[in-house]
Amino acid sequence: MIPIEFEPPVEDARVVIGIDFGTTFSGFSFAYIKPEKEKIAIVVNDNWLGVKGPMKTNTVLQYDEDYEDVITWGAKALANEPSKKAKNKQPRPVEMFKLHLGDVPETKKPKLPNGITPERAITDYLREMGFSEKTKTIMRKCLFDAGLIKRIGTLSLQFTTEPEAAAIHCMNILKEHGLSTGAKYLIVDCGGGTVDLTVRKLLPDNKLGETTMMSDGFCGGTYVDDKFLEFLEKQVSKSAMDELKEKNYGQVNYMVQQFCFHVKIPFTGEESDFETFEWDIERKCPALKKYVTGSEKNELRKNDWIIDLDFKTVKGFFDPVIDKILKLIKDQLKKCPDCSVMFLVGGFSESKYLQTKVKQTFGDKIKIAVPPRPVIAVVSGACEYGLDTKAVSTRVLKWTYGVLVSPKWQPGDPLSRKNSFGRIDKFYLMAKKEVQVDVDKEFSQRLLPSQPNQTSIVFSIYYTSKYSATYCDEPEMNFLGKFEVDLPDAHLGLNRPVMLTLRFGSMEVFLKATNETNNRVYRTTFCSAE
């Protein structure tokens, strides 16, 4: 999910900022709005706390020992040296906190320190970046608390997904691949924590339509790092690695950085290109030695504390992760077999081995392209979307949306669900998943109060991964939000219709309710479930 920030207000915008808030790495881009016909240059930030070069920095925070203040953030939060601001021992850095947003399995969510909520971590991180369904609602509040927007409900803040932003970025190079209006292309955004896929169709006037429902998986580049650490744990014992993580977490991160630089990034998957890498524990992670005991210690002593990373072992780090990515691609191409080009974007897409495996598996079915600097495709595309939010013409709904209604209980309805008013709460479907909707398309339904004397009506909106549902408490049903509409003129009884309208024109759900008795209009915005 990418927030796009306009400051000052949209109608008098001077600059557009695209923020790529990622699971493991984040970045931002910006562009000054110029008069029509003047070329607008998008600048991707490459200066992080004085370190110039990287287009992104780590989504990590280092707090003081009391978790009251942020000592440092980004790549410096993973530095091996303790901060001078720390009173005594620094606590472990807080990372991967984005996984607490949305419908992420509990097993994938990292444990956060006491007193650090996901909302606080996000707010602190967005504040430190230096611009001074549920996920987007949280993000709006965090951006507001971080001082990046003046009002929570401002339309100056727009959202787009990572693959959508990448699709917009890649749209500018479609002609290089011979694509014209009507062509479909697949975006595979391989990040650190997740891989997101979407199929887009090029429409007239450089507009984009979404062809298939977006899919994703937890199989980004950091899972290769995890496989390396799992291998290391088998060599030194779980207890030794646990102690290292608890007492010397900075050295764990240093090891991962060294592994990426010397092994992961250069790995091509060709044995002829590979030389067995000697992993010297004394040099790469000296603190680990004091935690290793028993037979593991004896064996490592014999080998001078060196562990060989041979071709088969390193390949084994990659293959389980890449196999999941290949399956995701296969499933998307099955839904849309007439795609012309597949674009690999995101940091992990720079892996030569991943590129090779994708080309070997799908090269005879579809053209495969890796744009220049694929790591910036998302953050640059986010800014491009901010400059022209109408670039996206259609989207495919990932969820089924509806509202809670209370009709009269009828024979055949479960008796246990009948309430004291003789009514039953049900899910009324308003928009079905996998339906392609035009931007600003509205779904409306006229609803009536359930009691003649009620003075307001509360609309509770739900969404589900199923195509339909009967009740709002079914499995896979999620509460999105609610808002209240005044219902004066009680003397009219039940004859007080309200027109409820849902619109999915952006990455948020806009709701409008019109009291048709007095023509008063109510509006609100909810996050679009991802």
Coordinates of C-alpha atoms in Angstrom, one line a residue:
M1 CA 0.0 0.0 0.0
I2 CA 1.4 3.4 -1.1
P3 CA 0.3 6.7 0.4
I4 CA 0.4 9.7 -1.9
E5 CA 0.6 13.0 -0.2
F6 CA -0.3 16.4 -1.7
E7 CA 0.6 19.5 0.2
P8 CA -0.8 22.1 0.1
P9 CA -4.5 21.1 -0.6
V10 CA -5.2 19.3 -3.9
E11 CA -6.8 22.2 -5.6
D12 CA -3.6 24.3 -5.2
A13 CA -1.0 21.5 -5.1
R14 CA 2.6 22.5 -5.6
V15 CA 4.3 19.1 -4.9
V16 CA 3.4 15.4 -4.9
I17 CA 5.1 13.0 -2.5
G18 CA 5.0 9.2 -2.9
I19 CA 5.7 7.2 0.1
D20 CA 6.5 3.5 -0.3
F21 CA 6.0 2.1 3.2
G22 CA 7.3 -1.4 2.9
T23 CA 7.6 -4.4 5.2
T24 CA 11.4 -4.5 5.2
F25 CA 12.4 -1.4 3.2
S26 CA 10.8 2.0 2.7
G27 CA 11.4 5.0 0.5
F28 CA 9.9 8.2 -0.9
S29 CA 9.8 10.2 -4.1
F30 CA 8.6 13.7 -4.9
A31 CA 7.9 15.9 -7.9
Y32 CA 7.2 19.6 -8.2
I33 CA 4.0 20.3 -10.2
K34 CA 4.7 22.5 -13.2
P35 CA 2.5 24.2 -15.8
E36 CA 0.9 22.0 -18.4
K37 CA 3.3 20.7 -21.2
E38 CA 6.4 21.2 -19.0
K39 CA 8.1 17.9 -18.2
I40 CA 7.9 16.9 -14.6
A41 CA 10.9 15.2 -13.1
I42 CA 10.3 12.6 -10.4
V43 CA 13.1 12.5 -7.8
V44 CA 13.6 9.3 -5.7
N45 CA 15.3 10.1 -2.4
D46 CA 18.7 8.5 -2.0
N47 CA 20.0 10.3 1.1
W48 CA 19.2 8.6 4.4
L49 CA 20.6 10.3 7.5
G50 CA 23.7 11.4 5.6
V51 CA 24.2 8.0 3.8
K52 CA 23.9 8.7 0.1
G53 CA 23.2 6.0 -2.5
P54 CA 20.4 3.6 -1.5
M55 CA 17.0 4.3 -2.9
K56 CA 15.4 2.8 0.2
T57 CA 16.2 2.3 3.8
N58 CA 15.2 -0.3 6.3
T59 CA 11.8 -0.1 7.9
V60 CA 13.3 -0.4 11.4
L61 CA 13.3 1.7 14.6
Q62 CA 15.8 1.7 17.4
Y63 CA 14.3 3.0 20.7
D64 CA 16.0 3.8 23.9
E65 CA 16.0 1.3 26.8
D66 CA 12.6 2.6 28.1
Y67 CA 11.0 2.6 24.7
E68 CA 10.1 6.3 25.1
D69 CA 12.2 7.9 22.4
V70 CA 13.5 6.9 19.0
I71 CA 17.3 6.9 19.0
T72 CA 17.7 6.2 15.3
W73 CA 15.9 4.6 12.4
G74 CA 16.4 3.0 9.0
A75 CA 19.7 1.3 8.2
K76 CA 21.4 2.9 11.2
A77 CA 19.0 1.2 13.5
L78 CA 20.6 -2.1 12.5
A79 CA 24.2 -0.8 12.9
N80 CA 26.4 -3.0 15.0
E81 CA 27.7 -0.1 17.2
P82 CA 25.6 1.1 20.2
S83 CA 24.2 4.6 19.9
K84 CA 25.8 7.3 22.0
K85 CA 22.3 8.4 23.1
A86 CA 21.6 5.0 24.8
K87 CA 21.9 5.1 28.6
N88 CA 22.8 1.5 29.0
K89 CA 22.0 -1.5 27.0
Q90 CA 20.0 -0.8 23.8
P91 CA 16.8 -2.9 23.3
R92 CA 16.4 -5.0 20.2
P93 CA 15.4 -2.9 17.1
V94 CA 11.7 -3.0 16.2
E95 CA 11.1 -4.2 12.7
M96 CA 8.6 -5.9 10.4
F97 CA 5.8 -4.1 12.2
K98 CA 3.9 -3.5 9.0
L99 CA 2.9 -7.1 9.1
H100 CA 0.5 -6.2 12.0
L101 CA -1.7 -4.4 9.4
G102 CA -4.4 -6.1 7.4
D103 CA -5.3 -9.8 7.3
V104 CA -1.8 -11.2 8.0
P105 CA -1.6 -14.6 9.7
E106 CA -0.6 -14.4 13.3
T107 CA 2.4 -16.6 12.7
K108 CA 3.8 -14.0 10.4
K109 CA 3.5 -11.1 12.8
P110 CA 6.6 -10.3 14.9
K111 CA 6.3 -9.9 18.6
L112 CA 6.5 -6.2 19.5
P113 CA 7.9 -4.9 22.8
N114 CA 5.5 -4.0 25.6
G115 CA 4.1 -0.5 25.1
I116 CA 4.9 -0.5 21.4
T117 CA 1.7 -0.9 19.3
P118 CA 1.8 -1.2 15.5
E119 CA 0.2 2.2 15.3
R120 CA 2.9 3.8 17.4
A121 CA 5.7 2.2 15.5
I122 CA 4.2 3.3 12.2
T123 CA 3.7 6.8 13.5
D124 CA 7.2 7.0 14.8
Y125 CA 8.7 5.7 11.6
L126 CA 6.7 8.0 9.3
R127 CA 7.6 11.0 11.5
E128 CA 11.3 10.0 11.4
M129 CA 11.2 9.8 7.6
G130 CA 11.6 13.5 7.7
F131 CA 8.8 15.2 5.9
S132 CA 8.5 17.8 8.7
E133 CA -11.0 -2.4 5.1
K134 CA -8.6 -1.2 8.4
T135 CA -5.1 -0.8 7.1
K136 CA -5.6 2.6 5.5
T137 CA -7.7 3.9 8.4
I138 CA -4.7 3.2 10.7
M139 CA -2.3 4.7 8.1
R140 CA -4.4 7.9 7.9
K141 CA -4.3 8.3 11.7
C142 CA -0.6 7.5 11.8
L143 CA 0.2 10.0 9.0
F144 CA -1.9 12.6 10.9
D145 CA -0.1 11.8 14.2
A146 CA 3.2 12.1 12.4
G147 CA 2.3 15.6 11.2
L148 CA 2.2 14.7 7.5
I149 CA -1.4 15.6 7.0
K150 CA -3.5 18.3 8.6
R151 CA -6.8 16.5 8.7
I152 CA -7.4 12.8 9.0
G153 CA -10.1 12.9 6.3
T154 CA -8.2 15.1 3.8
L155 CA -8.5 14.2 0.1
S156 CA -4.9 15.4 -0.2
L157 CA -4.0 11.8 0.9
Q158 CA -4.6 9.1 -1.7
F159 CA -3.7 5.4 -1.6
T160 CA -2.6 2.9 -4.3
T161 CA -1.2 -0.6 -4.0
E162 CA 2.4 -1.5 -4.6
P163 CA 1.7 -3.5 -7.8
E164 CA -0.6 -0.8 -9.1
A165 CA 2.1 1.9 -8.6
A166 CA 4.6 -0.4 -10.3
A167 CA 2.1 -0.9 -13.2
I168 CA 1.8 2.8 -13.7
H169 CA 5.6 3.1 -13.7
C170 CA 6.0 0.3 -16.2
M171 CA 3.2 1.8 -18.5
N172 CA 5.8 4.4 -19.6
I173 CA 8.0 1.7 -21.1
L174 CA 5.4 -0.5 -22.7
K175 CA 6.1 0.9 -26.2
E176 CA 9.7 -0.4 -25.9
H177 CA 8.1 -3.9 -25.8
G178 CA 5.8 -3.3 -28.7
L179 CA 2.6 -3.0 -26.6
S180 CA -0.3 -0.9 -27.7
T181 CA -3.8 -0.1 -26.5
G182 CA -5.6 -3.3 -25.4
A183 CA -2.5 -5.1 -24.4
K184 CA -2.3 -6.9 -21.0
Y185 CA 0.7 -7.2 -18.8
L186 CA 1.6 -8.8 -15.5
I187 CA 3.3 -7.0 -12.7
V188 CA 5.3 -9.2 -10.2
D189 CA 6.4 -7.0 -7.4
C190 CA 9.1 -9.0 -5.4
G191 CA 9.8 -7.1 -2.2
G192 CA 11.5 -8.0 1.0
G193 CA 8.6 -9.4 2.9
T194 CA 5.9 -10.0 0.3
V195 CA 5.3 -10.6 -3.4
D196 CA 2.3 -8.9 -5.0
L197 CA 0.9 -9.7 -8.5
T198 CA -1.6 -8.0 -10.7
V199 CA -2.6 -8.0 -14.4
R200 CA -3.2 -4.6 -16.0
K201 CA -4.7 -3.7 -19.4
L202 CA -3.5 -0.6 -21.3
L203 CA -6.6 1.5 -22.2
P204 CA -6.9 4.5 -24.5
D205 CA -5.3 7.8 -23.4
N206 CA -2.7 6.1 -21.2
K207 CA -5.2 4.7 -18.7
L208 CA -4.9 1.4 -16.9
G209 CA -7.5 -1.2 -16.1
E210 CA -7.2 -4.1 -13.7
T211 CA -7.9 -7.4 -15.3
T212 CA -7.5 -10.0 -12.5
M213 CA -7.8 -9.7 -8.8
M214 CA -4.5 -8.9 -7.1
S215 CA -2.8 -11.9 -5.4
D216 CA 0.1 -11.9 -2.9
G217 CA 2.3 -14.2 -0.8
F218 CA 4.8 -14.1 2.0
C219 CA 7.8 -15.1 -0.2
G220 CA 10.0 -12.0 -0.5
G221 CA 13.7 -11.7 -0.4
T222 CA 14.1 -11.7 3.4
Y223 CA 12.8 -15.3 3.5
V224 CA 16.1 -16.3 1.8
D225 CA 17.9 -14.6 4.7
D226 CA 15.7 -16.6 7.1
K227 CA 16.7 -19.8 5.4
F228 CA 20.4 -18.9 5.9
L229 CA 19.8 -18.2 9.6
E230 CA 18.0 -21.5 10.0
F231 CA 20.9 -23.3 8.4
L232 CA 23.3 -21.4 10.7
E233 CA 21.2 -22.4 13.7
K234 CA 21.6 -26.1 12.8
Q235 CA 25.4 -25.7 12.9
V236 CA 25.6 -23.8 16.2
S237 CA 22.4 -25.0 18.0
K238 CA 19.1 -23.2 18.6
S239 CA 20.1 -22.1 22.1
A240 CA 23.2 -20.4 20.8
M241 CA 21.3 -18.5 18.2
D242 CA 18.6 -17.6 20.6
E243 CA 21.2 -16.1 23.0
L244 CA 22.8 -14.2 20.2
K245 CA 19.5 -12.7 19.1
E246 CA 18.7 -11.7 22.7
K247 CA 22.1 -10.2 23.7
N248 CA 23.8 -9.3 20.4
Y249 CA 21.1 -8.6 17.9
G250 CA 23.2 -6.1 16.0
Q251 CA 25.6 -8.9 15.1
V252 CA 22.8 -10.9 13.7
N253 CA 21.9 -8.1 11.4
Y254 CA 25.5 -7.6 10.4
M255 CA 25.7 -11.3 9.5
V256 CA 22.6 -11.0 7.3
Q257 CA 24.1 -7.9 5.6
Q258 CA 27.3 -9.8 4.9
F259 CA 25.4 -12.8 3.6
C260 CA 23.4 -10.6 1.2
F261 CA 26.6 -8.8 0.0
H262 CA 28.8 -11.8 -0.5
V263 CA 26.4 -14.7 -1.2
K264 CA 22.8 -13.8 -1.9
I265 CA 23.2 -10.9 -4.4
P266 CA 25.9 -12.5 -6.5
F267 CA 24.2 -15.9 -6.6
T268 CA 23.2 -16.8 -10.2
G269 CA 22.1 -20.4 -9.9
E270 CA 24.9 -21.5 -12.1
E271 CA 27.4 -23.8 -10.3
S272 CA 30.2 -22.8 -12.7
D273 CA 29.8 -19.2 -11.4
F274 CA 29.9 -20.2 -7.8
E275 CA 32.8 -20.6 -5.4
T276 CA 32.2 -22.2 -2.0
F277 CA 32.1 -19.3 0.6
E278 CA 33.9 -19.8 3.9
W279 CA 31.7 -18.3 6.6
D280 CA 34.2 -17.3 9.3
I281 CA 32.3 -17.0 12.6
E282 CA 35.2 -15.4 14.3
R283 CA 35.2 -12.5 11.8
K284 CA 31.5 -12.3 10.9
C285 CA 30.0 -12.8 14.4
P286 CA 32.6 -13.1 17.2
A287 CA 29.9 -12.9 19.9
L288 CA 28.4 -16.2 18.7
K289 CA 31.4 -18.2 19.9
K290 CA 30.7 -17.7 23.6
Y291 CA 27.2 -19.2 23.2
V292 CA 28.1 -22.4 21.4
T293 CA 28.6 -25.4 23.6
G294 CA 28.8 -29.2 23.5
S295 CA 29.3 -31.2 20.3
E296 CA 28.6 -28.2 18.1
K297 CA 31.5 -26.3 19.7
N298 CA 33.9 -29.3 19.3
E299 CA 33.0 -29.6 15.6
L300 CA 33.4 -25.9 14.9
R301 CA 36.7 -25.8 16.8
K302 CA 38.0 -28.6 14.6
N303 CA 37.0 -26.5 11.5
D304 CA 38.6 -23.3 12.9
W305 CA 35.0 -21.8 13.3
I306 CA 34.5 -21.8 9.6
I307 CA 31.3 -23.1 8.0
D308 CA 31.3 -23.8 4.2
L309 CA 28.4 -22.4 2.2
D310 CA 28.6 -24.6 -0.9
F311 CA 26.5 -24.3 -4.0
K312 CA 23.9 -26.9 -3.0
T313 CA 23.4 -25.3 0.4
V314 CA 22.9 -21.8 -1.0
K315 CA 20.6 -23.0 -3.7
G316 CA 18.6 -24.6 -1.0
F317 CA 18.1 -21.1 0.6
F318 CA 16.6 -19.8 -2.6
D319 CA 14.5 -22.6 -4.0
P320 CA 11.6 -22.9 -1.4
V321 CA 11.1 -19.1 -1.7
I322 CA 11.3 -18.9 -5.5
D323 CA 9.0 -22.0 -5.9
K324 CA 6.3 -20.0 -4.1
I325 CA 6.8 -17.1 -6.4
L326 CA 6.6 -19.3 -9.5
K327 CA 3.3 -20.7 -8.3
L328 CA 1.9 -17.3 -7.7
I329 CA 2.9 -16.3 -11.3
K330 CA 1.5 -19.6 -12.7
D331 CA -1.9 -18.9 -11.0
Q332 CA -2.1 -15.4 -12.4
L333 CA -1.2 -16.4 -15.9
K334 CA -3.9 -19.1 -15.7
K335 CA -6.5 -16.4 -15.0
C336 CA -5.2 -14.3 -17.8
P337 CA -3.4 -16.4 -20.4
D338 CA -3.2 -13.6 -23.0
C339 CA -0.7 -11.4 -21.2
S340 CA 1.9 -10.0 -23.5
V341 CA 4.7 -9.1 -21.0
M342 CA 5.6 -9.9 -17.4
F343 CA 7.5 -7.2 -15.5
L344 CA 9.6 -8.2 -12.5
V345 CA 10.0 -5.2 -10.1
G346 CA 11.0 -4.7 -6.5
G347 CA 14.3 -5.3 -4.7
F348 CA 14.3 -9.1 -4.9
S349 CA 13.6 -9.0 -8.6
E350 CA 17.3 -8.0 -9.1
S351 CA 18.3 -11.5 -8.1
K352 CA 19.8 -13.1 -11.2
Y353 CA 18.7 -16.5 -10.0
L354 CA 15.1 -15.5 -9.6
Q355 CA 15.2 -13.9 -13.1
T356 CA 16.7 -17.1 -14.5
K357 CA 14.1 -19.4 -12.9
V358 CA 11.2 -17.2 -14.1
K359 CA 12.6 -17.1 -17.6
Q360 CA 13.1 -20.9 -17.6
T361 CA 9.6 -21.5 -16.4
F362 CA 7.6 -19.0 -18.4
G363 CA 9.9 -17.7 -21.1
D364 CA 8.2 -19.8 -23.8
K365 CA 4.8 -18.4 -22.8
I366 CA 5.3 -14.7 -22.2
K367 CA 8.0 -12.0 -22.7
I368 CA 9.8 -11.2 -19.4
A369 CA 11.2 -7.8 -18.7
V370 CA 13.1 -6.2 -15.8
P371 CA 12.9 -2.4 -16.0
P372 CA 16.0 -0.3 -15.2
R373 CA 16.4 0.0 -11.4
P374 CA 13.4 -2.3 -10.5
V375 CA 13.8 -1.4 -6.9
I376 CA 12.4 2.1 -7.5
A377 CA 9.4 1.0 -9.7
V378 CA 7.0 1.2 -6.8
V379 CA 8.1 4.4 -5.2
S380 CA 8.4 6.2 -8.5
G381 CA 5.1 4.9 -9.7
A382 CA 3.5 6.1 -6.5
C383 CA 4.5 9.6 -7.3
E384 CA 3.4 9.2 -10.9
Y385 CA 0.0 8.1 -9.6
G386 CA -0.1 11.2 -7.4
L387 CA 0.5 13.4 -10.4
D388 CA -2.4 11.7 -12.3
T389 CA -4.8 9.8 -10.0
K390 CA -7.1 9.2 -13.1
A391 CA -4.4 7.0 -14.7
V392 CA -6.3 4.0 -13.2
S393 CA -9.6 3.5 -15.0
T394 CA -10.8 0.2 -13.5
R395 CA -10.1 -2.0 -10.6
V396 CA -11.1 -5.6 -9.6
L397 CA -12.7 -5.9 -6.2
K398 CA -10.8 -8.3 -3.9
W399 CA -13.7 -8.6 -1.5
T400 CA -17.5 -8.8 -1.4
Y401 CA -19.0 -5.8 0.4
G402 CA -22.4 -5.5 2.1
V403 CA -24.4 -3.9 4.8
L404 CA -26.2 -5.3 7.9
V405 CA -30.0 -5.1 7.5
S406 CA -32.8 -6.2 9.8
P407 CA -35.8 -7.6 7.8
K408 CA -38.7 -9.3 9.5
W409 CA -38.0 -12.9 10.6
Q410 CA -39.7 -15.3 8.1
P411 CA -40.5 -19.0 8.5
G412 CA -37.4 -20.9 7.4
D413 CA -35.1 -18.4 9.1
P414 CA -33.2 -19.8 12.1
L415 CA -35.4 -19.3 15.2
S416 CA -32.3 -18.7 17.3
R417 CA -31.6 -15.5 15.3
K418 CA -35.0 -14.0 15.8
N419 CA -34.7 -10.9 18.1
S420 CA -37.2 -9.4 20.5
F421 CA -38.6 -7.1 17.7
G422 CA -39.4 -10.1 15.5
R423 CA -36.5 -9.3 13.1
I424 CA -33.3 -11.0 12.0
D425 CA -29.9 -9.4 11.2
K426 CA -28.6 -10.4 7.8
F427 CA -25.9 -9.5 5.3
Y428 CA -27.1 -7.5 2.3
L429 CA -24.7 -7.8 -0.6
M430 CA -23.9 -4.6 -2.4
A431 CA -20.7 -5.4 -4.4
K432 CA -19.3 -8.8 -5.3
K433 CA -15.6 -9.8 -5.3
E434 CA -13.7 -10.2 -8.6
V435 CA -16.1 -7.8 -10.3
Q436 CA -14.3 -5.2 -12.5
V437 CA -15.5 -1.7 -11.6
D438 CA -14.9 1.6 -13.3
V439 CA -13.4 4.3 -11.2
D440 CA -16.1 6.2 -9.4
K441 CA -18.7 3.5 -10.1
E442 CA -21.4 3.6 -7.4
F443 CA -23.4 0.7 -5.9
S444 CA -26.6 2.0 -4.3
Q445 CA -29.5 0.5 -2.3
R446 CA -32.5 2.1 -0.8
L447 CA -33.0 1.1 2.9
L448 CA -35.7 1.7 5.4
P449 CA -35.6 2.0 9.3
S450 CA -36.6 -1.2 11.1
Q451 CA -38.6 0.6 13.8
P452 CA -41.2 3.3 13.2
N453 CA -40.1 5.5 16.1
Q454 CA -36.3 5.4 15.7
T455 CA -34.6 8.8 15.3
S456 CA -31.4 7.5 13.5
I457 CA -30.2 4.6 11.5
V458 CA -26.7 3.1 11.8
F459 CA -25.2 1.5 8.7
S460 CA -22.7 -1.2 9.6
I461 CA -20.5 -2.2 6.6
Y462 CA -18.9 -5.6 6.3
Y463 CA -16.7 -7.4 3.8
T464 CA -15.9 -11.1 3.2
S465 CA -13.6 -13.1 1.0
K466 CA -16.5 -15.2 -0.1
Y467 CA -18.7 -14.4 -3.1
S468 CA -21.8 -14.2 -1.0
A469 CA -23.0 -14.5 2.6
T470 CA -26.2 -14.6 4.6
Y471 CA -25.1 -13.4 8.0
C472 CA -22.6 -10.9 9.3
D473 CA -21.0 -13.3 11.8
E474 CA -20.1 -16.0 9.3
P475 CA -16.5 -17.2 9.0
E476 CA -14.2 -14.9 6.9
M477 CA -16.6 -12.0 7.5
N478 CA -14.9 -8.7 8.6
F479 CA -16.3 -5.5 10.0
L480 CA -15.3 -2.5 8.0
G481 CA -16.9 0.4 9.8
K482 CA -20.2 2.1 10.5
F483 CA -21.8 5.6 10.4
E484 CA -25.0 7.1 11.7
V485 CA -27.7 9.0 9.8
D486 CA -30.3 11.1 11.5
L487 CA -33.9 10.2 11.0
P488 CA -36.2 13.0 12.1
D489 CA -39.9 13.1 11.2
A490 CA -40.7 10.0 13.3
H491 CA -44.4 10.6 12.5
L492 CA -43.7 9.2 9.1
G493 CA -42.9 5.8 10.6
L494 CA -41.1 3.3 8.4
N495 CA -41.6 5.5 5.3
R496 CA -38.3 7.3 5.7
P497 CA -36.0 5.9 3.0
V498 CA -32.3 6.4 2.9
M499 CA -30.2 5.8 -0.2
L500 CA -26.9 4.1 0.7
T501 CA -24.2 4.4 -1.9
L502 CA -20.7 2.7 -2.0
R503 CA -18.0 3.9 -4.3
F504 CA -14.7 2.2 -5.0
G505 CA -13.1 4.9 -7.1
S506 CA -9.9 4.8 -5.2
M507 CA -8.1 2.5 -2.7
E508 CA -10.6 3.6 -0.1
V509 CA -14.3 3.0 0.1
F510 CA -16.4 6.1 0.0
L511 CA -19.9 5.9 1.5
K512 CA -22.7 8.3 1.0
A513 CA -26.1 8.2 2.6
T514 CA -29.0 10.4 1.4
N515 CA -32.0 10.9 3.6
E516 CA -34.6 11.1 0.9
T517 CA -37.1 12.7 3.3
N518 CA -35.2 15.9 3.8
N519 CA -32.4 15.4 1.2
R520 CA -29.6 15.7 3.8
V521 CA -26.4 13.9 2.6
Y522 CA -23.9 12.1 4.8
R523 CA -20.5 11.1 3.7
T524 CA -17.6 9.1 5.2
T525 CA -14.5 7.2 4.1
F526 CA -13.4 3.7 5.1
C527 CA -10.3 1.8 4.2
S528 CA -10.6 -0.6 1.3
A529 CA -9.7 -4.0 2.6
E530 CA -6.5 -5.4 1.1

